[in-house]
Amino acid sequence: MTQLIRHWQTLTNLSLPPSVVTIGNFDGVHAGHQVILQRVLDISRQKNLASVVMYFEPQPQEFFQGKNAPARLMDWRDKFEALRDLGIDYVLVIRFDAAFRGLTAQKFIEQVLQPLN
């Protein structure tokens, strides 16, 4: 069963298993995305790791371009359902806002990636 995680700030309080993670927008979860996602699933099964997909809400392009951003192919819920149907273990939806944008690379590693093991 796929678990949805909506707040990156709570990651340090969660006890997630060691994971293989992919990060992206995955808008549409099209055939190209499915190749990447299948690779994540293959590695996670081979190495007995959890599979994690991380994407951003709003999409960074929407954050920076506002109404000038391209139209979406899927909303976040449709993306989650598509990822769930593929068998992803955890879906991490990061709120892309000024606070997240302001994270240094080191803080991103410490507060987001390291808790994912």
Coordinates of C-alpha atoms in Angstrom, one line a residue, residues 75-88:
D75 CA -3.1 17.3 -10.8
W76 CA -1.3 16.0 -7.7
R77 CA -4.0 13.5 -6.8
D78 CA -4.0 11.9 -10.3
K79 CA -0.2 11.6 -10.1
F80 CA -0.5 10.0 -6.7
E81 CA -3.0 7.5 -8.0
A82 CA -0.9 6.7 -11.0
L83 CA 2.2 6.1 -8.8
R84 CA 0.2 4.0 -6.4
D85 CA -1.1 1.9 -9.3
L86 CA 2.5 1.3 -10.4
G87 CA 3.4 0.0 -6.9
I88 CA 5.5 2.8 -5.5

